[in-house]
Tab-separated table of C-alpha atoms and ligand atoms in Angstrom:
chain	number	residue	atom	x	y	z
Q	477	UNK	CA	-31.030	-114.240	-116.165
Q	478	UNK	CA	-31.875	-113.948	-120.031
Q	479	UNK	CA	-31.564	-116.828	-122.064
Q	480	UNK	CA	-29.462	-116.576	-125.219
Q	481	UNK	CA	-28.969	-119.597	-127.537
Q	482	UNK	CA	-29.996	-121.736	-124.856
Q	483	UNK	CA	-27.481	-120.637	-122.122
Q	484	UNK	CA	-27.783	-117.995	-119.517
Q	485	UNK	CA	-25.721	-114.870	-119.075
Q	486	UNK	CA	-25.613	-112.654	-116.133
Q	487	UNK	CA	-26.943	-109.224	-116.734
Q	488	UNK	CA	-24.633	-107.780	-113.945
Q	489	UNK	CA	-21.797	-108.736	-115.921
Q	490	UNK	CA	-23.089	-107.198	-119.028
Q	491	UNK	CA	-23.708	-103.920	-117.253
Q	492	UNK	CA	-20.329	-103.962	-115.532
Q	493	UNK	CA	-18.519	-104.597	-118.955
Q	494	UNK	CA	-20.545	-101.787	-120.537
Q	495	UNK	CA	-19.142	-99.414	-117.925
Q	496	UNK	CA	-15.590	-100.778	-118.629
Q	497	UNK	CA	-15.917	-100.232	-122.489
Q	498	UNK	CA	-17.391	-96.665	-121.850
Q	499	UNK	CA	-14.345	-96.051	-119.509
Q	500	UNK	CA	-11.943	-97.224	-122.169
Q	501	UNK	CA	-13.402	-95.158	-125.064
Q	502	UNK	CA	-13.541	-92.056	-122.888
Q	503	UNK	CA	-10.007	-92.569	-121.688
Q	504	UNK	CA	-8.920	-92.745	-125.345
Q	505	UNK	CA	-10.900	-89.612	-126.345
Q	506	UNK	CA	-9.619	-87.608	-123.395
Q	507	UNK	CA	-6.131	-88.849	-123.944
Q	508	UNK	CA	-6.279	-87.559	-127.554
Q	509	UNK	CA	-7.503	-84.173	-126.139
Q	510	UNK	CA	-4.698	-84.177	-123.906
Q	511	UNK	CA	-2.166	-84.629	-126.551
Q	512	UNK	CA	-3.593	-81.962	-128.713
Q	513	UNK	CA	-3.087	-79.624	-125.842
Q	514	UNK	CA	0.436	-80.873	-125.058
Q	515	UNK	CA	1.676	-81.712	-128.643
Q	516	UNK	CA	4.689	-84.097	-128.895
Q	517	UNK	CA	4.434	-85.369	-125.372
Q	518	UNK	CA	5.050	-88.932	-124.596
Q	519	UNK	CA	2.486	-91.106	-122.994
Q	520	UNK	CA	4.462	-90.980	-119.716
Q	521	UNK	CA	3.436	-87.371	-119.473
Q	522	UNK	CA	0.078	-87.559	-120.940
Q	523	UNK	CA	-1.318	-90.136	-118.393
Q	524	UNK	CA	-0.450	-88.176	-115.317
Q	525	UNK	CA	-1.914	-84.851	-117.071
Q	526	UNK	CA	-5.151	-86.774	-117.713
Q	527	UNK	CA	-5.322	-88.447	-114.144
Q	528	UNK	CA	-4.855	-84.793	-112.612
Q	529	UNK	CA	-7.704	-83.655	-114.887
Q	530	UNK	CA	-10.022	-86.462	-113.848
Q	531	UNK	CA	-9.482	-86.582	-110.127
Q	532	UNK	CA	-10.241	-82.769	-109.578
Q	533	UNK	CA	-11.916	-81.515	-106.360
Q	534	UNK	CA	-15.373	-81.590	-108.115
Q	535	UNK	CA	-15.007	-85.136	-109.587
Q	536	UNK	CA	-17.185	-86.657	-106.801
Q	537	UNK	CA	-20.098	-84.643	-108.547
Q	538	UNK	CA	-20.179	-87.368	-111.027
Q	539	UNK	CA	-20.619	-89.955	-108.271
Q	540	UNK	CA	-24.130	-88.956	-107.884
Q	541	UNK	CA	-25.515	-89.746	-111.567
Q	542	UNK	CA	-23.008	-92.756	-111.598
Q	543	UNK	CA	-25.217	-94.217	-108.625
Q	544	UNK	CA	-28.349	-92.930	-109.950
Q	545	UNK	CA	-27.935	-94.497	-113.430
Q	546	UNK	CA	-26.966	-97.918	-111.793
Q	547	UNK	CA	-30.129	-97.744	-109.633
Q	548	UNK	CA	-32.240	-96.887	-112.778
Q	549	UNK	CA	-30.592	-100.053	-114.466
Q	550	UNK	CA	-31.638	-102.209	-111.637
Q	551	UNK	CA	-35.040	-101.003	-111.513
Q	552	UNK	CA	-35.401	-101.374	-115.386
Q	553	UNK	CA	-34.646	-105.157	-114.767
Q	554	UNK	CA	-37.120	-105.385	-112.014
Q	555	UNK	CA	-39.745	-103.888	-114.189
Q	556	UNK	CA	-39.196	-106.034	-117.104
Q	557	UNK	CA	-39.442	-109.096	-114.976
Q	558	UNK	CA	-42.676	-108.083	-113.449
Q	559	UNK	CA	-44.425	-106.488	-116.588
Q	560	UNK	CA	-44.834	-107.642	-120.112
Q	561	UNK	CA	-42.493	-105.757	-122.523
Q	562	UNK	CA	-45.124	-103.709	-124.280
Q	563	UNK	CA	-46.505	-102.213	-120.844
Q	564	UNK	CA	-42.897	-101.634	-119.734
Q	565	UNK	CA	-42.155	-99.631	-122.946
Q	566	UNK	CA	-45.340	-97.761	-122.814
Q	567	UNK	CA	-45.063	-96.862	-119.090
Q	568	UNK	CA	-41.345	-96.027	-119.448
Q	569	UNK	CA	-42.192	-92.928	-121.720
Q	570	UNK	CA	-43.332	-91.130	-118.650
Q	571	UNK	CA	-39.638	-90.094	-118.450
Q	572	UNK	CA	-40.459	-87.581	-121.074
Q	573	UNK	CA	-42.331	-85.582	-118.564
Q	574	UNK	CA	-39.932	-86.159	-115.637
Q	575	UNK	CA	-36.990	-85.074	-117.899
Q	576	UNK	CA	-39.001	-81.843	-118.729
Q	577	UNK	CA	-39.873	-81.269	-115.151
Q	578	UNK	CA	-36.380	-81.472	-113.606
Q	579	UNK	CA	-35.148	-79.483	-116.739
Q	580	UNK	CA	-37.514	-76.440	-115.541
Q	581	UNK	CA	-36.637	-76.859	-111.905
Q	582	UNK	CA	-33.050	-77.590	-111.896
Q	583	UNK	CA	-31.706	-75.852	-115.085
Q	584	UNK	CA	-34.267	-73.033	-114.685
Q	585	UNK	CA	-35.668	-73.407	-118.389
Q	586	UNK	CA	-39.078	-72.131	-119.198
Q	587	UNK	CA	-41.222	-74.289	-121.292
Q	588	UNK	CA	-44.221	-72.595	-122.970
Q	589	UNK	CA	-47.634	-74.117	-122.953
Q	590	UNK	CA	-47.109	-75.334	-126.465
Q	591	UNK	CA	-43.932	-77.016	-125.693
Q	592	UNK	CA	-45.737	-78.760	-122.641
Q	593	UNK	CA	-48.368	-79.919	-125.005
Q	594	UNK	CA	-45.888	-81.232	-127.584
Q	595	UNK	CA	-44.289	-83.227	-124.829
Q	596	UNK	CA	-47.578	-84.825	-123.673
Q	597	UNK	CA	-48.315	-85.747	-127.448
Q	598	UNK	CA	-44.830	-87.196	-127.791
Q	599	UNK	CA	-45.253	-89.364	-124.821
Q	600	UNK	CA	-48.739	-90.517	-125.949
Q	601	UNK	CA	-47.454	-90.979	-129.510
Q	602	UNK	CA	-44.364	-93.163	-128.713
Q	603	UNK	CA	-46.569	-95.051	-126.185
Q	604	UNK	CA	-49.269	-95.897	-128.800
Q	605	UNK	CA	-46.581	-96.898	-131.406
Q	606	UNK	CA	-45.527	-99.595	-129.242
Q	607	UNK	CA	-49.032	-100.874	-128.286
Q	608	UNK	CA	-50.110	-104.273	-129.683
Q	609	UNK	CA	-53.132	-103.922	-132.032
Q	610	UNK	CA	-56.390	-104.556	-130.206
Q	611	UNK	CA	-57.592	-108.150	-130.453
Q	612	UNK	CA	-54.293	-109.176	-132.339
Q	613	UNK	CA	-52.585	-111.302	-129.912
Q	614	UNK	CA	-49.771	-111.953	-132.511
Q	615	UNK	CA	-49.449	-108.274	-133.121
Q	616	UNK	CA	-45.725	-107.509	-134.483
Q	617	UNK	CA	-45.135	-104.832	-132.110
Q	618	UNK	CA	-45.577	-107.292	-129.161
Q	619	UNK	CA	-43.472	-109.780	-131.183
Q	620	UNK	CA	-40.816	-107.100	-131.540
Q	621	UNK	CA	-40.637	-106.441	-127.926
Q	622	UNK	CA	-40.676	-110.078	-127.187
Q	623	UNK	CA	-37.644	-110.356	-129.295
Q	624	UNK	CA	-36.125	-107.281	-127.495
Q	625	UNK	CA	-36.627	-109.164	-124.144
Q	626	UNK	CA	-35.926	-113.054	-124.136
Q	627	UNK	CA	-37.030	-113.118	-120.335
Q	628	UNK	CA	-40.736	-112.422	-120.681
Q	629	UNK	CA	-42.140	-112.742	-117.273
Q	630	UNK	CA	-44.433	-115.493	-116.289
Q	631	UNK	CA	-46.746	-114.165	-113.604
Q	632	UNK	CA	-44.780	-111.295	-112.150
Q	633	UNK	CA	-46.212	-108.698	-109.880
Q	634	UNK	CA	-47.512	-105.946	-111.892
Q	635	UNK	CA	-47.849	-103.415	-108.797
Q	636	UNK	CA	-43.987	-103.755	-108.168
Q	637	UNK	CA	-43.271	-103.520	-111.897
Q	638	UNK	CA	-45.202	-100.290	-112.154
Q	639	UNK	CA	-43.633	-98.865	-108.906
Q	640	UNK	CA	-40.178	-99.664	-110.318
Q	641	UNK	CA	-41.118	-98.064	-113.768
Q	642	UNK	CA	-42.274	-94.958	-112.181
Q	643	UNK	CA	-39.266	-94.562	-109.984
Q	644	UNK	CA	-36.948	-95.332	-112.997
Q	645	UNK	CA	-38.679	-92.614	-114.896
Q	646	UNK	CA	-38.019	-90.044	-112.070
Q	647	UNK	CA	-34.435	-91.178	-111.978
Q	648	UNK	CA	-33.977	-91.017	-115.714
Q	649	UNK	CA	-35.117	-87.242	-115.656
Q	650	UNK	CA	-33.061	-86.581	-112.540
Q	651	UNK	CA	-29.838	-88.288	-113.485
Q	652	UNK	CA	-29.855	-86.923	-117.125
Q	653	UNK	CA	-30.604	-83.421	-116.087
Q	654	UNK	CA	-27.917	-83.468	-113.278
Q	655	UNK	CA	-25.422	-84.717	-115.678
Q	656	UNK	CA	-26.312	-81.850	-118.144
Q	657	UNK	CA	-25.956	-79.472	-115.297
Q	658	UNK	CA	-22.532	-80.522	-114.395
Q	659	UNK	CA	-21.502	-80.439	-118.216
Q	660	UNK	CA	-22.893	-76.979	-118.696
Q	661	UNK	CA	-21.667	-75.368	-115.337
Q	662	UNK	CA	-20.044	-72.258	-116.252
Q	663	UNK	CA	-17.545	-72.652	-113.472
Q	664	UNK	CA	-16.354	-76.101	-114.868
Q	665	UNK	CA	-13.559	-76.428	-117.174
Q	666	UNK	CA	-13.481	-80.102	-117.463
Q	667	UNK	CA	-14.158	-81.495	-121.079
Q	668	UNK	CA	-17.034	-83.754	-121.962
Q	669	UNK	CA	-14.590	-86.783	-122.256
Q	670	UNK	CA	-13.109	-86.173	-118.621
Q	671	UNK	CA	-16.650	-86.010	-117.536
Q	672	UNK	CA	-17.321	-89.155	-119.105
Q	673	UNK	CA	-14.207	-90.880	-117.612
Q	674	UNK	CA	-15.296	-89.549	-114.121
Q	675	UNK	CA	-18.970	-91.022	-114.721
Q	676	UNK	CA	-17.850	-94.551	-116.005
Q	677	UNK	CA	-15.171	-94.631	-113.331
Q	678	UNK	CA	-17.843	-94.023	-110.319
Q	679	UNK	CA	-20.241	-96.364	-112.209
Q	680	UNK	CA	-17.686	-99.280	-111.848
Q	681	UNK	CA	-18.039	-99.580	-108.154
Q	682	UNK	CA	-21.829	-99.835	-107.816
Q	683	UNK	CA	-22.036	-102.175	-111.151
Q	684	UNK	CA	-19.259	-104.459	-109.464
Q	685	UNK	CA	-20.156	-104.259	-105.810
Q	686	UNK	CA	-23.989	-104.313	-106.114
Q	687	UNK	CA	-24.362	-106.203	-109.311
Q	688	UNK	CA	-21.634	-108.705	-109.915
Q	689	UNK	CA	-20.690	-109.312	-106.007
Q	690	UNK	CA	-23.786	-108.856	-104.268
Q	691	UNK	CA	-26.729	-109.892	-106.681
Q	692	UNK	CA	-25.038	-112.498	-108.877
Q	693	UNK	CA	-21.873	-113.254	-106.816
Q	694	UNK	CA	-22.712	-116.826	-105.704
Q	695	UNK	CA	-23.951	-117.984	-109.112
Q	696	UNK	CA	-20.908	-116.204	-111.006
Q	697	UNK	CA	-18.616	-118.041	-108.637
Q	698	UNK	CA	-20.326	-121.265	-109.540
Q	699	UNK	CA	-20.812	-120.665	-113.310
Q	700	UNK	CA	-18.200	-118.328	-114.227
Q	701	UNK	CA	-18.376	-114.618	-115.167
Q	702	UNK	CA	-18.728	-115.216	-118.971
Q	703	UNK	CA	-21.243	-118.061	-118.560
Q	704	UNK	CA	-23.626	-117.903	-121.534
Q	705	UNK	CA	-21.553	-115.124	-123.458
Q	706	UNK	CA	-21.735	-115.441	-127.217
Q	707	UNK	CA	-21.210	-112.914	-130.007
Q	708	UNK	CA	-24.865	-111.331	-129.561
Q	709	UNK	CA	-24.259	-110.694	-125.942
Q	710	UNK	CA	-20.972	-108.995	-126.856
Q	711	UNK	CA	-22.955	-106.741	-129.581
Q	712	UNK	CA	-25.430	-105.875	-127.217
Q	713	UNK	CA	-22.856	-104.688	-124.607
Q	714	UNK	CA	-21.133	-102.490	-127.360
Q	715	UNK	CA	-24.425	-101.119	-128.555
Q	716	UNK	CA	-25.339	-100.251	-124.950
Q	717	UNK	CA	-21.864	-98.561	-124.406
Q	718	UNK	CA	-21.934	-96.563	-127.754
Q	719	UNK	CA	-25.499	-95.694	-127.091
Q	720	UNK	CA	-24.529	-94.346	-123.595
Q	721	UNK	CA	-21.770	-92.227	-125.132
Q	722	UNK	CA	-24.022	-90.886	-127.731
Q	723	UNK	CA	-26.491	-89.747	-125.055
Q	724	UNK	CA	-23.640	-87.915	-123.386
Q	725	UNK	CA	-23.078	-86.225	-126.661
Q	726	UNK	CA	-26.590	-85.238	-127.319
Q	727	UNK	CA	-26.757	-83.847	-123.638
Q	728	UNK	CA	-23.719	-81.764	-124.131
Q	729	UNK	CA	-24.541	-80.427	-127.541
Q	730	UNK	CA	-28.225	-80.194	-127.233
Q	731	UNK	CA	-30.025	-81.259	-124.155
Q	732	UNK	CA	-32.080	-84.117	-122.471
Q	733	UNK	CA	-35.535	-83.181	-123.617
Q	734	UNK	CA	-33.974	-83.205	-127.377
Q	735	UNK	CA	-32.576	-86.541	-126.581
Q	736	UNK	CA	-36.109	-87.935	-125.633
Q	737	UNK	CA	-37.264	-86.676	-129.133
Q	738	UNK	CA	-34.338	-88.326	-130.796
Q	739	UNK	CA	-34.960	-91.605	-129.042
Q	740	UNK	CA	-38.628	-91.726	-129.718
Q	741	UNK	CA	-37.942	-91.120	-133.358
Q	742	UNK	CA	-35.281	-93.770	-133.420
Q	743	UNK	CA	-37.822	-96.424	-132.000
Q	744	UNK	CA	-40.113	-95.384	-135.079
Q	745	UNK	CA	-37.326	-95.825	-137.496
Q	746	UNK	CA	-36.142	-99.116	-136.247
Q	747	UNK	CA	-39.817	-100.455	-136.307
Q	748	UNK	CA	-39.897	-99.346	-139.927
Q	749	UNK	CA	-36.544	-101.007	-140.721
Q	750	UNK	CA	-38.136	-104.133	-139.188
Q	751	UNK	CA	-40.752	-104.178	-142.144
Q	752	UNK	CA	-37.586	-105.265	-144.247
Q	753	UNK	CA	-35.637	-106.979	-141.892
Q	754	UNK	CA	-38.079	-109.001	-139.762
Q	755	UNK	CA	-41.882	-109.676	-140.393
Q	756	UNK	CA	-43.111	-106.381	-138.985
Q	757	UNK	CA	-46.516	-105.511	-140.366
Q	758	UNK	CA	-47.514	-101.882	-140.048
Q	759	UNK	CA	-50.488	-101.673	-137.737
Q	760	UNK	CA	-52.950	-98.638	-137.032
Q	761	UNK	CA	-51.488	-98.133	-133.737
Q	762	UNK	CA	-48.191	-97.733	-135.305
Q	763	UNK	CA	-49.372	-95.358	-137.989
Q	764	UNK	CA	-51.216	-93.200	-135.698
Q	765	UNK	CA	-48.425	-93.110	-133.120
Q	766	UNK	CA	-46.049	-92.007	-135.693
Q	767	UNK	CA	-48.211	-89.189	-136.989
Q	768	UNK	CA	-48.571	-87.955	-133.292
Q	769	UNK	CA	-44.795	-88.116	-132.629
Q	770	UNK	CA	-43.894	-86.377	-135.745
Q	771	UNK	CA	-46.480	-83.625	-135.157
Q	772	UNK	CA	-45.164	-83.442	-131.606
Q	773	UNK	CA	-41.642	-82.983	-132.965
Q	774	UNK	CA	-42.731	-80.371	-135.347
Q	775	UNK	CA	-44.707	-78.522	-132.825
Q	776	UNK	CA	-41.869	-78.511	-130.179
Q	777	UNK	CA	-39.413	-77.304	-132.744
Q	778	UNK	CA	-41.540	-74.534	-134.266
Q	779	UNK	CA	-40.791	-71.017	-132.515
Q	780	UNK	CA	-43.009	-69.856	-129.899
Q	781	UNK	CA	-45.323	-67.111	-130.997
Q	782	UNK	CA	-43.602	-63.865	-129.835
Q	783	UNK	CA	-45.941	-60.711	-129.444
Q	784	UNK	CA	-46.351	-58.890	-132.666
Q	785	UNK	CA	-44.563	-55.558	-132.092
Q	786	UNK	CA	-46.657	-53.566	-134.559
Q	787	UNK	CA	-49.906	-54.934	-132.995
Q	788	UNK	CA	-48.480	-54.180	-129.514
Q	789	UNK	CA	-47.671	-50.605	-130.581
Q	790	UNK	CA	-51.308	-50.136	-132.059
Q	791	UNK	CA	-52.820	-51.516	-128.890
Q	792	UNK	CA	-50.870	-49.147	-126.828
Q	793	UNK	CA	-52.018	-46.000	-128.793
T	838	C5P	O1	-33.751	-94.335	-120.388
T	838	C5P	P1	-32.696	-92.918	-120.358
T	838	C5P	O2	-32.843	-92.132	-121.660
T	838	C5P	O3	-32.555	-92.330	-119.202
T	838	C5P	O4	-31.302	-93.763	-120.511
T	838	C5P	C1	-29.999	-93.028	-120.649
T	838	C5P	C2	-29.111	-93.933	-120.754
T	838	C5P	O5	-27.851	-93.404	-121.079
T	838	C5P	C3	-28.563	-94.633	-119.501
T	838	C5P	O6	-28.627	-96.121	-119.616
T	838	C5P	C4	-27.281	-94.181	-118.993
T	838	C5P	O7	-26.589	-95.230	-118.350
T	838	C5P	C5	-26.634	-93.836	-120.289
T	838	C5P	N1	-25.665	-92.717	-120.292
T	838	C5P	C6	-24.377	-92.865	-120.325
T	838	C5P	N2	-23.489	-92.138	-120.223
T	838	C5P	C7	-23.745	-90.677	-120.025
T	838	C5P	C8	-25.399	-90.331	-119.814
T	838	C5P	C9	-26.156	-91.345	-119.882
T	838	C5P	O8	-24.014	-94.034	-120.475
T	838	C5P	N3	-22.925	-89.774	-119.916
């Protein structure tokens, strides 16, 4: 249980509230869509129309990513409590490759050799950005990570941590690409917000029964659901929920691979902002990793070279 301001809060309650918040925002957005389609209708007509749109015969499809994301969340906690934060951040970048693998196999995308090379470079770059400088135990990036995770493990089991990261990476790719497949299915006419309502709705069950009740039930009964809550915890929950909704928007309008580029660049931007906000000192690792990430992004987004039609015609003659 992380320590915030000297008190402890239950991460399972934070995960549950994150889903409640996402559900509330998604219902609000889906309701406004429904009211656009049925102008002038009162709430008493809009709500039944929305519930009909949510509980369709294929809504069960969202129970799969809901379960997978909850499992991924749990594995991330297992990983951070058995590994130091920098090792976790570095190894978790393997999700860039698992996402590409699932995009190729489940969505029948084809990636050129150049795009695979850019993905490997992206993974290496974003890992190096977060490495502490050699011989610098007080490295700012490790301080950063320390700040991000107040529950630094004391003598965890590194093998358990690594196995948890590897499975979390596989699930990150699988859940993300599965969600993308459902959203982009040409036979489906459910909107993004209806899909988000379905996803958050099904996520409430594992978040409540597995997390709040099974994992922390006894302690919550003793200390209370909101034990250790302060504005920082609420802010983290809010960011987590809006971050999740932004992921859904990115996956809908772009794709999961683009999402991984965006999150890698956001890691760099937030570390750059830390130069002004905190005591972040730019390290050699940071500069090197940042250049590799920027080059990988340029390489991935530049068009694949097509065969030159004139040269092809000349060769044919
Ligand atoms: O690490 P990764 O990029 O796989 O994390 C994606 C995050 O986005 C997960 O925490 C997941 O809960 C969240 N998400 C969401 N709503 C979606 C899709 C993903 O909250 N529709």
